[in-house]
PDB file of C-alpha atoms in Angstrom:
ATOM      1  CA  MET X 276       0.157   0.167  -0.230  1.00  0.00           C
ATOM      2  CA  ARG X 277       1.342   3.367  -1.228  1.00  0.00           C
ATOM      3  CA  ARG X 278       1.465   6.020   1.301  1.00  0.00           C
ATOM      4  CA  ARG X 279       0.287   9.639   0.456  1.00  0.00           C
ATOM      5  CA  SER X 280       2.634  12.199   0.800  1.00  0.00           C
ATOM      6  CA  ARG X 281       2.031  15.031   3.265  1.00  0.00           C
ATOM      7  CA  SER X 282       1.135  17.412   0.456  1.00  0.00           C
ATOM      8  CA  ALA X 283      -1.876  15.067  -0.736  1.00  0.00           C
ATOM      9  CA  GLN X 284      -3.051  14.719   2.474  1.00  0.00           C
ATOM     10  CA  ALA X 285      -3.013  18.447   3.183  1.00  0.00           C
ATOM     11  CA  MET X 286      -4.940  18.804  -0.157  1.00  0.00           C
ATOM     12  CA  THR X 287      -7.552  16.409   0.642  1.00  0.00           C
ATOM     13  CA  ALA X 288      -7.708  17.479   4.381  1.00  0.00           C
ATOM     14  CA  ASN X 289      -8.063  21.262   3.635  1.00  0.00           C
ATOM     15  CA  PRO X 290     -11.839  21.935   1.725  1.00  0.00           C
ATOM     16  CA  ILE X 291     -10.012  24.885  -0.219  1.00  0.00           C
ATOM     17  CA  LEU X 292      -7.491  22.967  -1.781  1.00  0.00           C
ATOM     18  CA  ARG X 293      -9.603  20.481  -2.717  1.00  0.00           C
ATOM     19  CA  ALA X 294     -11.993  22.825  -4.317  1.00  0.00           C
ATOM     20  CA  ILE X 295      -9.223  24.378  -6.170  1.00  0.00           C
ATOM     21  CA  ALA X 296      -8.190  20.453  -7.536  1.00  0.00           C
ATOM     22  CA  SER X 297     -11.637  19.895  -8.080  1.00  0.00           C
ATOM     23  CA  HIS X 298     -12.011  23.114 -10.196  1.00  0.00           C
ATOM     24  CA  ARG X 299      -8.843  22.521 -11.997  1.00  0.00           C
ATOM     25  CA  GLU X 300      -9.726  18.828 -12.836  1.00  0.00           C
ATOM     26  CA  ALA X 301     -12.755  20.232 -13.949  1.00  0.00           C
ATOM     27  CA  ILE X 302     -11.311  22.725 -16.863  1.00  0.00           C
ATOM     28  CA  GLN X 303      -8.933  19.894 -17.725  1.00  0.00           C
ATOM     29  CA  ALA X 304     -12.408  17.696 -18.835  1.00  0.00           C
ATOM     30  CA  ASP X 305     -13.921  20.633 -20.311  1.00  0.00           C
ATOM     31  CA  GLU X 306     -11.134  21.528 -22.384  1.00  0.00           C
ATOM     32  CA  ALA X 307     -10.787  17.907 -23.243  1.00  0.00           C
ATOM     33  CA  SER X 308     -14.301  18.035 -24.907  1.00  0.00           C
ATOM     34  CA  TYR X 309     -13.208  20.318 -27.599  1.00  0.00           C
ATOM     35  CA  ASP X 310     -10.685  19.559 -30.372  1.00  0.00           C
ATOM     36  CA  ASP X 311      -7.951  21.587 -31.160  1.00  0.00           C
ATOM     37  CA  ASP X 312      -9.362  24.293 -33.295  1.00  0.00           C
ATOM     38  CA  GLY X 313     -11.705  24.800 -30.515  1.00  0.00           C
ATOM     39  CA  CYS X 314     -14.977  22.662 -31.871  1.00  0.00           C
ATOM     40  CA  ALA X 315     -16.798  20.622 -29.501  1.00  0.00           C
ATOM     41  CA  LEU X 316     -16.301  16.822 -29.742  1.00  0.00           C
ATOM     42  CA  SER X 317     -19.867  16.636 -29.071  1.00  0.00           C
ATOM     43  CA  LYS X 318     -22.777  19.686 -28.544  1.00  0.00           C
ATOM     44  CA  GLU X 319     -24.025  17.520 -25.079  1.00  0.00           C
ATOM     45  CA  LEU X 320     -20.677  16.669 -23.794  1.00  0.00           C
ATOM     46  CA  ALA X 321     -19.383  20.157 -23.898  1.00  0.00           C
ATOM     47  CA  ASP X 322     -22.706  21.436 -22.430  1.00  0.00           C
ATOM     48  CA  ARG X 323     -21.806  18.613 -19.505  1.00  0.00           C
ATOM     49  CA  THR X 324     -18.110  19.224 -18.551  1.00  0.00           C
ATOM     50  CA  GLY X 325     -19.104  22.996 -19.221  1.00  0.00           C
ATOM     51  CA  ALA X 326     -21.632  22.622 -16.383  1.00  0.00           C
ATOM     52  CA  ALA X 327     -19.607  20.605 -14.117  1.00  0.00           C
ATOM     53  CA  GLU X 328     -16.756  23.315 -14.484  1.00  0.00           C
ATOM     54  CA  SER X 329     -19.016  26.380 -13.832  1.00  0.00           C
ATOM     55  CA  ALA X 330     -20.368  24.329 -10.661  1.00  0.00           C
ATOM     56  CA  ALA X 331     -16.631  23.360  -9.490  1.00  0.00           C
ATOM     57  CA  PHE X 332     -15.920  27.302  -9.785  1.00  0.00           C
ATOM     58  CA  GLN X 333     -19.198  28.123  -7.909  1.00  0.00           C
ATOM     59  CA  ALA X 334     -18.166  25.983  -4.946  1.00  0.00           C
ATOM     60  CA  LEU X 335     -14.679  26.875  -4.756  1.00  0.00           C
ATOM     61  CA  ALA X 336     -15.964  30.514  -4.984  1.00  0.00           C
ATOM     62  CA  ILE X 337     -18.781  29.768  -1.360  1.00  0.00           C
ATOM     63  CA  GLU X 338     -16.196  27.546   0.208  1.00  0.00           C
ATOM     64  CA  PRO X 339     -15.718  28.905   3.615  1.00  0.00           C
ATOM     65  CA  CYS X 340     -12.440  30.066   4.302  1.00  0.00           C
ATOM     66  CA  ARG X 341     -10.781  28.742   7.834  1.00  0.00           C
ATOM     67  CA  SER X 342      -7.596  30.192   7.920  1.00  0.00           C
ATOM     68  CA  HIS X 343      -5.395  33.296   6.613  1.00  0.00           C
ATOM     69  CA  ALA X 344      -3.781  30.465   4.382  1.00  0.00           C
ATOM     70  CA  ASP X 345      -6.860  29.226   2.877  1.00  0.00           C
ATOM     71  CA  VAL X 346      -7.939  33.297   1.769  1.00  0.00           C
ATOM     72  CA  GLN X 347      -4.410  33.529   0.470  1.00  0.00           C
ATOM     73  CA  ALA X 348      -4.499  30.384  -1.513  1.00  0.00           C
ATOM     74  CA  LYS X 349      -8.610  31.194  -3.258  1.00  0.00           C
ATOM     75  CA  VAL X 350      -7.379  34.732  -3.958  1.00  0.00           C
ATOM     76  CA  HIS X 351      -4.112  33.658  -5.576  1.00  0.00           C
ATOM     77  CA  TYR X 352      -5.704  30.604  -7.575  1.00  0.00           C
ATOM     78  CA  LEU X 353      -8.482  33.282  -9.127  1.00  0.00           C
ATOM     79  CA  LEU X 354      -6.239  36.313  -9.378  1.00  0.00           C
ATOM     80  CA  THR X 355      -3.540  33.873 -11.725  1.00  0.00           C
ATOM     81  CA  GLY X 356      -5.845  31.699 -13.583  1.00  0.00           C
ATOM     82  CA  SER X 357      -5.895  28.063 -13.857  1.00  0.00           C
ATOM     83  CA  VAL X 358      -4.606  25.095 -16.055  1.00  0.00           C
ATOM     84  CA  GLY X 359      -4.993  26.137 -19.575  1.00  0.00           C
ATOM     85  CA  VAL X 360      -7.010  29.407 -18.914  1.00  0.00           C
ATOM     86  CA  PRO X 361      -4.436  32.427 -19.655  1.00  0.00           C
ATOM     87  CA  THR X 362      -7.146  35.273 -17.862  1.00  0.00           C
ATOM     88  CA  PRO X 363      -7.722  35.529 -14.192  1.00  0.00           C
ATOM     89  CA  LEU X 364     -10.410  33.411 -12.798  1.00  0.00           C
ATOM     90  CA  ILE X 365     -11.892  36.133 -10.921  1.00  0.00           C
ATOM     91  CA  GLU X 366     -13.155  37.557 -14.213  1.00  0.00           C
ATOM     92  CA  CYS X 367     -15.794  34.803 -14.290  1.00  0.00           C
ATOM     93  CA  PHE X 368     -17.908  36.572 -11.596  1.00  0.00           C
ATOM     94  CA  GLY X 369     -18.934  38.786 -14.337  1.00  0.00           C
ATOM     95  CA  PHE X 370     -20.637  35.636 -16.468  1.00  0.00           C
ATOM     96  CA  ASP X 371     -24.373  34.777 -15.726  1.00  0.00           C
ATOM     97  CA  GLU X 372     -23.324  31.253 -16.112  1.00  0.00           C
ATOM     98  CA  TYR X 373     -20.979  31.698 -12.802  1.00  0.00           C
ATOM     99  CA  GLY X 374     -23.564  32.512 -10.566  1.00  0.00           C
ATOM    100  CA  GLY X 375     -23.292  36.213 -10.798  1.00  0.00           C
ATOM    101  CA  ASP X 376     -23.889  38.685  -8.382  1.00  0.00           C
ATOM    102  CA  ALA X 377     -25.348  35.824  -6.041  1.00  0.00           C
ATOM    103  CA  VAL X 378     -22.036  34.002  -6.170  1.00  0.00           C
ATOM    104  CA  ILE X 379     -19.879  37.807  -5.842  1.00  0.00           C
ATOM    105  CA  TYR X 380     -21.422  38.140  -2.583  1.00  0.00           C
ATOM    106  CA  ARG X 381     -20.959  34.733  -1.202  1.00  0.00           C
ATOM    107  CA  PHE X 382     -17.678  35.008  -2.404  1.00  0.00           C
ATOM    108  CA  VAL X 383     -16.479  37.467  -0.411  1.00  0.00           C
ATOM    109  CA  ALA X 384     -18.559  36.199   3.022  1.00  0.00           C
ATOM    110  CA  SER X 385     -16.268  33.309   2.120  1.00  0.00           C
ATOM    111  CA  LEU X 386     -12.947  35.419   2.897  1.00  0.00           C
ATOM    112  CA  LEU X 387     -14.268  36.398   6.401  1.00  0.00           C
ATOM    113  CA  LEU X 388     -12.586  34.238   8.939  1.00  0.00           C
ATOM    114  CA  PRO X 389     -14.100  32.740  12.102  1.00  0.00           C
ATOM    115  CA  ASP X 390     -13.501  34.469  15.295  1.00  0.00           C
ATOM    116  CA  ARG X 391     -11.582  32.638  17.376  1.00  0.00           C
ATOM    117  CA  GLU X 392     -11.781  33.461  21.089  1.00  0.00           C
TER     118      GLU X 392
END
């Protein structure tokens, strides 16, 4: 039985890192549904993978941060793009298929850290 690396263990234990990884996987699956010329291999497949990528983005956006490291990881990911995405992912908030204004408000709220007394 192989032991997972500490970084792999941390990623699966940390909901923010897990959501980032899930979104990256969804982007890769969505991009695989198109040929090199950007044409969908099938409309149904492209619709399905596009919807899954949007859902993964929204799940990441609203996942509550639990630490400063979570906030940093989430904001860094959204500002720097992802696999095959040359533009900042933060621009997705401007599109209705990514949840629009409702997701923006929940995203900002997700950055507020819980009070620790």
